[in-house]
Short mmCIF file of C-alpha atoms in Angstrom, two decimals:
data_model
loop_
_atom_site.label_atom_id
_atom_site.label_comp_id
_atom_site.label_asym_id
_atom_site.label_seq_id
_atom_site.Cartn_x
_atom_site.Cartn_y
_atom_site.Cartn_z
CA MET O 1 -64.13 -8.82 5.58
CA SER O 2 -65.31 -10.25 2.27
CA GLY O 3 -63.97 -10.16 -1.28
CA ASP O 4 -61.92 -12.91 -2.86
CA LEU O 5 -58.75 -11.86 -0.99
CA GLY O 6 -60.21 -10.89 2.38
CA PRO O 7 -59.45 -7.85 4.55
CA ARG O 8 -55.69 -7.65 3.98
CA VAL O 9 -56.12 -5.91 0.63
CA ALA O 10 -58.57 -3.33 1.99
CA ILE O 11 -56.32 -2.56 4.95
CA ALA O 12 -53.16 -2.24 2.86
CA ALA O 13 -54.95 0.04 0.41
CA GLY O 14 -56.47 2.00 3.28
CA GLN O 15 -53.07 2.63 4.83
CA LYS O 16 -51.72 4.00 1.56
CA PHE O 17 -54.91 6.00 0.97
CA ILE O 18 -54.82 7.76 4.31
CA ALA O 19 -51.11 8.49 3.90
CA THR O 20 -51.76 10.02 0.46
CA PHE O 21 -54.77 12.19 1.34
CA ASP O 22 -54.73 14.22 4.53
CA ASP O 23 -58.42 15.12 4.26
CA VAL O 24 -59.81 11.63 4.89
CA ASP O 25 -60.49 9.40 7.89
CA LEU O 26 -61.26 5.69 7.65
CA LEU O 27 -63.62 3.32 9.41
CA PHE O 28 -62.56 -0.31 9.06
CA VAL O 29 -65.61 -2.52 9.58
CA GLY O 30 -65.23 -6.15 10.63
CA ASP O 31 -63.82 -8.31 13.39
CA GLU O 32 -62.12 -5.69 15.56
CA ARG O 33 -60.02 -8.39 17.25
CA LEU O 34 -58.46 -9.32 13.90
CA LEU O 35 -58.24 -6.09 11.93
CA PRO O 36 -55.55 -4.22 13.95
CA SER O 37 -53.16 -7.16 13.61
CA LEU O 38 -53.28 -6.87 9.82
CA PHE O 39 -51.85 -3.35 9.76
CA SER O 40 -48.31 -2.90 8.54
CA LYS O 41 -45.86 -2.39 11.42
CA LYS O 42 -43.58 -0.37 9.13
CA GLU O 43 -45.91 2.60 8.93
CA ILE O 44 -47.35 4.72 11.72
CA PHE O 45 -50.61 6.55 11.23
CA PRO O 46 -52.37 8.97 13.56
CA SER O 47 -54.93 6.97 15.49
CA ASP O 48 -57.49 9.76 15.37
CA ARG O 49 -57.86 9.16 11.62
CA ILE O 50 -58.55 5.43 11.93
CA ALA O 51 -61.44 3.78 13.75
CA PHE O 52 -62.88 0.29 13.92
CA VAL O 53 -66.51 -0.78 13.79
CA ASN O 54 -67.11 -4.30 15.05
CA ALA O 55 -69.21 -6.76 13.04
CA THR O 56 -69.74 -10.40 13.96
CA GLN O 57 -70.96 -11.67 10.59
CA ILE O 58 -69.50 -11.85 7.07
CA VAL O 59 -71.37 -11.72 3.77
CA THR O 60 -69.57 -14.29 1.65
CA MET O 61 -69.20 -14.10 -2.10
CA ALA O 62 -71.56 -17.06 -2.42
CA ASP O 63 -74.35 -15.68 -0.22
CA ASP O 64 -77.73 -15.02 -1.75
CA PRO O 65 -78.41 -11.23 -1.65
CA VAL O 66 -81.90 -11.67 -0.18
CA MET O 67 -80.55 -13.96 2.53
CA ALA O 68 -77.80 -11.46 3.35
CA LEU O 69 -80.37 -8.67 3.53
CA ARG O 70 -82.63 -10.57 5.90
CA HIS O 71 -80.23 -12.52 8.08
CA LYS O 72 -76.85 -10.75 8.13
CA GLN O 73 -77.61 -7.43 9.72
CA ASP O 74 -74.49 -7.61 11.87
CA SER O 75 -72.23 -8.27 8.91
CA SER O 76 -69.33 -6.00 8.03
CA MET O 77 -71.12 -5.05 4.81
CA TRP O 78 -74.36 -4.08 6.58
CA ARG O 79 -72.54 -2.13 9.29
CA ALA O 80 -70.44 -0.29 6.72
CA VAL O 81 -73.46 0.88 4.73
CA GLU O 82 -75.27 1.64 8.00
CA SER O 83 -72.39 3.93 8.98
CA VAL O 84 -73.06 5.95 5.83
CA LYS O 85 -76.79 6.02 6.51
CA ASN O 86 -76.19 7.35 10.04
CA ASN O 87 -73.69 9.97 8.80
CA PHE O 88 -70.73 8.40 10.57
CA ALA O 89 -69.16 8.05 7.12
CA ASP O 90 -69.57 9.86 3.79
CA ALA O 91 -69.05 6.80 1.58
CA CYS O 92 -68.78 3.04 1.66
CA VAL O 93 -66.27 1.02 -0.38
CA SER O 94 -66.46 -2.77 -0.56
CA SER O 95 -65.06 -5.57 -2.71
CA GLY O 96 -67.63 -8.03 -1.38
CA ASN O 97 -70.70 -9.69 -2.89
CA THR O 98 -72.07 -7.25 -5.49
CA GLY O 99 -75.69 -8.37 -5.27
CA ALA O 100 -75.70 -8.23 -1.49
CA LEU O 101 -74.02 -4.82 -1.42
CA LEU O 102 -76.60 -3.49 -3.86
CA ALA O 103 -79.54 -4.94 -1.91
CA ILE O 104 -78.29 -3.69 1.46
CA SER O 105 -77.40 -0.25 0.06
CA LYS O 106 -80.79 0.18 -1.60
CA HIS O 107 -82.57 -0.94 1.58
CA LEU O 108 -80.64 1.35 3.94
CA LEU O 109 -79.84 4.37 1.77
CA LYS O 110 -82.80 4.41 -0.64
CA THR O 111 -82.90 5.98 -4.08
CA PHE O 112 -83.97 9.53 -4.83
CA PRO O 113 -87.56 10.24 -5.89
CA GLY O 114 -87.79 9.76 -9.64
CA ILE O 115 -85.15 7.01 -9.67
CA GLU O 116 -86.63 3.53 -9.70
CA ARG O 117 -83.39 1.55 -9.42
CA PRO O 118 -79.72 2.29 -8.79
CA ALA O 119 -77.32 1.50 -11.62
CA ILE O 120 -73.74 0.27 -11.53
CA CYS O 121 -71.51 2.66 -13.46
CA LYS O 122 -67.82 2.28 -14.26
CA LEU O 123 -65.16 4.24 -16.11
CA MET O 124 -63.82 2.47 -19.22
CA PRO O 125 -60.61 3.32 -21.12
CA THR O 126 -61.04 4.30 -24.77
CA GLU O 127 -58.94 5.49 -27.72
CA LYS O 128 -59.56 9.15 -26.92
CA ASN O 129 -60.71 9.78 -23.39
CA ASN O 130 -62.73 7.71 -20.92
CA THR O 131 -66.31 6.56 -21.16
CA TYR O 132 -68.81 5.82 -18.40
CA LEU O 133 -70.79 2.64 -19.03
CA LEU O 134 -73.99 1.82 -17.15
CA ASP O 135 -75.73 -0.35 -16.08
CA LEU O 136 -73.19 -3.14 -15.50
CA GLY O 137 -75.34 -5.75 -13.82
CA ALA O 138 -77.63 -4.25 -11.21
CA ASN O 139 -80.70 -4.45 -13.43
CA ILE O 140 -80.98 -7.33 -15.87
CA ASN O 141 -84.24 -6.14 -17.42
CA CYS O 142 -84.87 -2.40 -17.79
CA SER O 143 -87.75 -0.30 -19.00
CA ALA O 144 -87.30 2.64 -21.34
CA GLU O 145 -87.89 4.97 -18.40
CA GLN O 146 -85.13 3.33 -16.39
CA LEU O 147 -82.66 3.60 -19.27
CA HIS O 148 -83.59 7.28 -19.44
CA GLN O 149 -82.85 7.64 -15.72
CA PHE O 150 -79.48 5.92 -16.20
CA ALA O 151 -78.60 8.43 -18.92
CA ILE O 152 -79.27 11.36 -16.61
CA MET O 153 -77.23 9.85 -13.76
CA GLY O 154 -74.35 8.93 -16.04
CA SER O 155 -74.28 12.45 -17.47
CA VAL O 156 -73.98 13.94 -13.99
CA LEU O 157 -70.99 11.73 -13.24
CA ALA O 158 -69.34 12.33 -16.62
CA LEU O 159 -69.71 16.09 -16.27
CA SER O 160 -66.94 16.00 -13.68
CA ASP O 161 -64.54 14.80 -16.41
CA VAL O 162 -65.57 16.86 -19.43
CA ASN O 163 -65.90 20.61 -19.88
CA THR O 164 -68.95 20.40 -22.10
CA SER O 165 -72.27 18.60 -21.95
CA PRO O 166 -71.45 14.86 -21.89
CA ARG O 167 -72.23 13.00 -25.10
CA VAL O 168 -74.68 10.17 -24.42
CA GLY O 169 -75.11 7.04 -26.51
CA LEU O 170 -77.52 4.12 -26.27
CA LEU O 171 -76.07 0.64 -26.80
CA ASN O 172 -77.83 -1.18 -29.64
CA ILE O 173 -77.28 -3.84 -32.30
CA GLY O 174 -76.99 -1.17 -34.98
CA VAL O 175 -76.87 2.58 -35.46
CA GLU O 176 -79.81 2.72 -37.85
CA ALA O 177 -82.92 4.42 -36.44
CA THR O 178 -85.07 1.33 -36.97
CA LYS O 179 -82.77 -1.09 -35.12
CA GLY O 180 -83.38 -2.43 -31.63
CA THR O 181 -86.17 -3.70 -29.42
CA ASP O 182 -89.33 -1.79 -28.58
CA ILE O 183 -87.74 -0.80 -25.27
CA ILE O 184 -84.63 0.57 -26.98
CA GLN O 185 -86.77 2.46 -29.46
CA ALA O 186 -88.89 3.95 -26.67
CA ALA O 187 -85.77 4.85 -24.66
CA GLN O 188 -84.31 6.69 -27.63
CA ILE O 189 -87.41 8.87 -27.88
CA LEU O 190 -87.12 9.78 -24.19
CA LEU O 191 -83.43 10.63 -24.55
CA GLN O 192 -84.01 12.69 -27.69
CA ARG O 193 -86.71 14.77 -26.02
CA ASP O 194 -84.82 15.49 -22.79
CA SER O 195 -83.13 18.89 -22.94
CA ARG O 196 -80.87 17.91 -20.02
CA LEU O 197 -79.08 15.40 -22.23
CA HIS O 198 -76.73 15.70 -25.17
CA TYR O 199 -77.98 12.52 -26.82
CA CYS O 200 -75.94 11.41 -29.85
CA GLY O 201 -77.71 8.23 -30.95
CA PHE O 202 -77.16 4.49 -30.99
CA VAL O 203 -73.77 2.88 -30.33
CA GLU O 204 -72.75 -0.61 -31.46
CA ALA O 205 -70.64 -2.85 -29.25
CA ASN O 206 -67.62 -2.52 -31.56
CA GLU O 207 -67.65 1.24 -30.89
CA LEU O 208 -67.45 1.01 -27.09
CA PHE O 209 -63.75 1.84 -27.01
CA LEU O 210 -63.61 4.53 -29.70
CA GLY O 211 -64.22 7.31 -27.19
CA ASN O 212 -66.91 9.02 -29.25
CA MET O 213 -69.30 9.00 -26.28
CA ASP O 214 -68.82 10.14 -22.71
CA VAL O 215 -71.71 7.98 -21.45
CA ILE O 216 -73.05 4.74 -22.90
CA VAL O 217 -76.36 3.46 -21.56
CA CYS O 218 -77.61 -0.12 -21.56
CA ASP O 219 -79.40 -2.63 -19.37
CA GLY O 220 -77.42 -4.61 -16.82
CA PHE O 221 -77.52 -7.84 -18.81
CA HIS O 222 -75.79 -6.46 -21.89
CA GLY O 223 -73.59 -4.10 -19.90
CA ASN O 224 -72.19 -6.91 -17.78
CA ILE O 225 -71.53 -9.01 -20.88
CA ALA O 226 -69.73 -6.07 -22.52
CA LEU O 227 -67.60 -5.52 -19.40
CA LYS O 228 -66.67 -9.18 -18.94
CA SER O 229 -65.96 -9.58 -22.66
CA SER O 230 -63.59 -6.62 -22.63
CA GLU O 231 -61.79 -7.95 -19.55
CA GLY O 232 -61.43 -11.37 -21.16
CA THR O 233 -60.18 -9.87 -24.41
CA ALA O 234 -57.54 -7.86 -22.57
CA ARG O 235 -56.28 -10.99 -20.78
CA PHE O 236 -56.28 -12.93 -24.06
CA ILE O 237 -54.20 -10.29 -25.86
CA ALA O 238 -51.75 -10.10 -22.95
CA LYS O 239 -51.23 -13.87 -22.99
CA LYS O 240 -50.81 -13.95 -26.77
CA LEU O 241 -48.19 -11.20 -26.61
CA HIS O 242 -46.32 -12.98 -23.84
CA TYR O 243 -46.31 -16.21 -25.84
CA ALA O 244 -45.31 -14.47 -29.07
CA PHE O 245 -42.26 -12.82 -27.51
CA SER O 246 -41.06 -15.93 -25.71
CA LYS O 247 -41.07 -18.49 -28.54
CA THR O 248 -37.47 -18.07 -29.78
CA TRP O 249 -34.37 -16.09 -28.84
CA LEU O 250 -35.10 -13.69 -31.73
CA HIS O 251 -38.61 -13.11 -30.46
CA LYS O 252 -37.24 -12.51 -26.97
CA LEU O 253 -34.79 -9.94 -28.37
CA LEU O 254 -37.59 -8.16 -30.20
CA GLY O 255 -39.60 -8.22 -26.99
CA LEU O 256 -36.77 -6.51 -25.13
CA LEU O 257 -36.56 -3.82 -27.81
CA ILE O 258 -40.22 -2.92 -27.55
CA LEU O 259 -40.47 -3.52 -23.80
CA PRO O 260 -40.88 0.21 -22.97
CA LEU O 261 -43.82 0.40 -25.37
CA LEU O 262 -45.39 -2.75 -23.93
CA ASN O 263 -44.97 -1.47 -20.38
CA ARG O 264 -46.61 1.82 -21.33
CA LEU O 265 -49.50 -0.02 -22.96
CA ARG O 266 -49.87 -2.29 -19.94
CA ALA O 267 -49.99 0.72 -17.63
CA GLU O 268 -52.63 2.47 -19.74
CA LEU O 269 -54.85 -0.63 -19.86
CA ASP O 270 -54.19 -1.87 -16.32
CA PRO O 271 -57.65 -2.90 -14.98
CA SER O 272 -56.68 -1.77 -11.49
CA MET O 273 -56.52 1.82 -12.77
CA TYR O 274 -60.24 1.66 -13.57
CA ASP O 275 -61.49 -0.09 -10.45
CA GLY O 276 -64.36 1.41 -8.52
CA ALA O 277 -67.90 1.02 -9.86
CA SER O 278 -70.43 3.52 -8.52
CA PHE O 279 -73.96 2.69 -7.40
CA LEU O 280 -75.64 5.72 -8.94
CA GLY O 281 -79.08 6.76 -7.78
CA LEU O 282 -78.58 6.06 -4.09
CA GLN O 283 -78.86 8.97 -1.68
CA LYS O 284 -75.29 8.41 -0.45
CA THR O 285 -72.05 7.26 -2.08
CA VAL O 286 -71.34 3.53 -2.40
CA VAL O 287 -68.47 2.25 -4.53
CA LYS O 288 -67.90 -1.38 -5.47
CA SER O 289 -64.34 -2.62 -5.89
CA HIS O 290 -63.70 -5.76 -7.92
CA GLY O 291 -63.98 -8.99 -5.95
CA ASN O 292 -60.37 -9.97 -6.65
CA ALA O 293 -59.01 -6.42 -6.46
CA ASN O 294 -55.40 -6.07 -5.42
CA GLN O 295 -54.10 -3.22 -3.26
CA LYS O 296 -53.66 -0.90 -6.25
CA ALA O 297 -57.20 -1.53 -7.49
CA PHE O 298 -58.81 -1.08 -4.07
CA MET O 299 -56.85 2.14 -3.64
CA LYS O 300 -58.38 3.37 -6.90
CA ALA O 301 -61.87 2.51 -5.62
CA LEU O 302 -61.19 4.57 -2.48
CA ILE O 303 -60.07 7.48 -4.65
CA VAL O 304 -63.27 7.22 -6.72
CA ALA O 305 -65.34 7.37 -3.52
CA ARG O 306 -63.42 10.40 -2.23
CA GLU O 307 -63.88 12.26 -5.52
CA GLN O 308 -67.61 11.59 -5.57
CA VAL O 309 -68.01 12.84 -2.01
CA ILE O 310 -66.07 16.02 -2.81
CA GLN O 311 -68.09 16.59 -5.99
CA GLN O 312 -71.34 15.77 -4.18
CA ILE O 313 -72.44 13.44 -6.97
CA PRO O 314 -75.57 12.12 -5.17
CA ALA O 315 -76.79 15.67 -4.50
CA GLN O 316 -76.13 16.65 -8.11
CA ILE O 317 -78.11 13.65 -9.33
CA GLN O 318 -80.96 14.55 -7.01
CA GLN O 319 -80.96 18.08 -8.38
CA GLN O 320 -81.27 16.83 -11.94
CA PHE O 321 -84.36 14.83 -11.03
CA LEU O 322 -85.88 17.93 -9.49
CA VAL O 323 -85.49 19.74 -12.81
CA THR O 324 -88.40 19.51 -15.20
CA SER O 325 -87.04 18.71 -18.63
CA THR O 326 -88.17 20.72 -21.62
CA ARG O 327 -90.07 18.59 -24.07
CA PRO O 328 -90.94 19.75 -27.58
#
């Protein structure tokens, strides 16, 4: 019921999702008097694959997470996460208030022993393959131990994409061994000593999109800045290209000639293709879609949730924290 665009996007994406995958059922959580009326009349879906869970409250994008946790326990967000807790659903997907979703999910689902805090992890496009970046805002200040935990969780997720041990990097202001804060230095020692990890060293911000790492670890403050900066840069370049190819008739002609290339580039860098940030460390799957996600983006977030359920990512993360690492 939340998100910048309301329930219409989630319902439209849900209809397409359930038509694409025959192994999923959906629970739509919110005002059950309103939700059925938002379904497309052009498509017919088997009713036994769709159910509604009523919720009388809405967590708005402006709500304080603590207030939502304490006073909105009949909200669509709370009821959705509660459905996962009670095993009525395998995963929760929401485009609502990130802080509230994180607080409610941590309260209801808990983290595994050995994991102090969940981390927000998202797939990023790069020159070569894709890179998982975490944390993206759940934890502003992190200890060396927490960064170490993020590296393990990110490696589990990345292992589903690569055939070898995922390469892990630690975001820093330089690649030299002496660079970085005391926390970064301490985190590097932990990563170097952990035999579960293929740690490859420090990564500078200008190397985020080279694709040399499968996982890049950072605290939520710097991760969120990196994410928002990349999104802003992409929009800036798109606007500059549009302006450049619309100035004169000659520029417009050149634009038409390279239009196939531009369309291909736009498709490869389309933010909606990388929607769906995972809350790693929780005992069940929760995926956050962007607040202003369109139907295509929310559909991608649903796909991410389905893949993580099939791959049993939470259970795999738990297993890694049951393993005693070999330390020299």
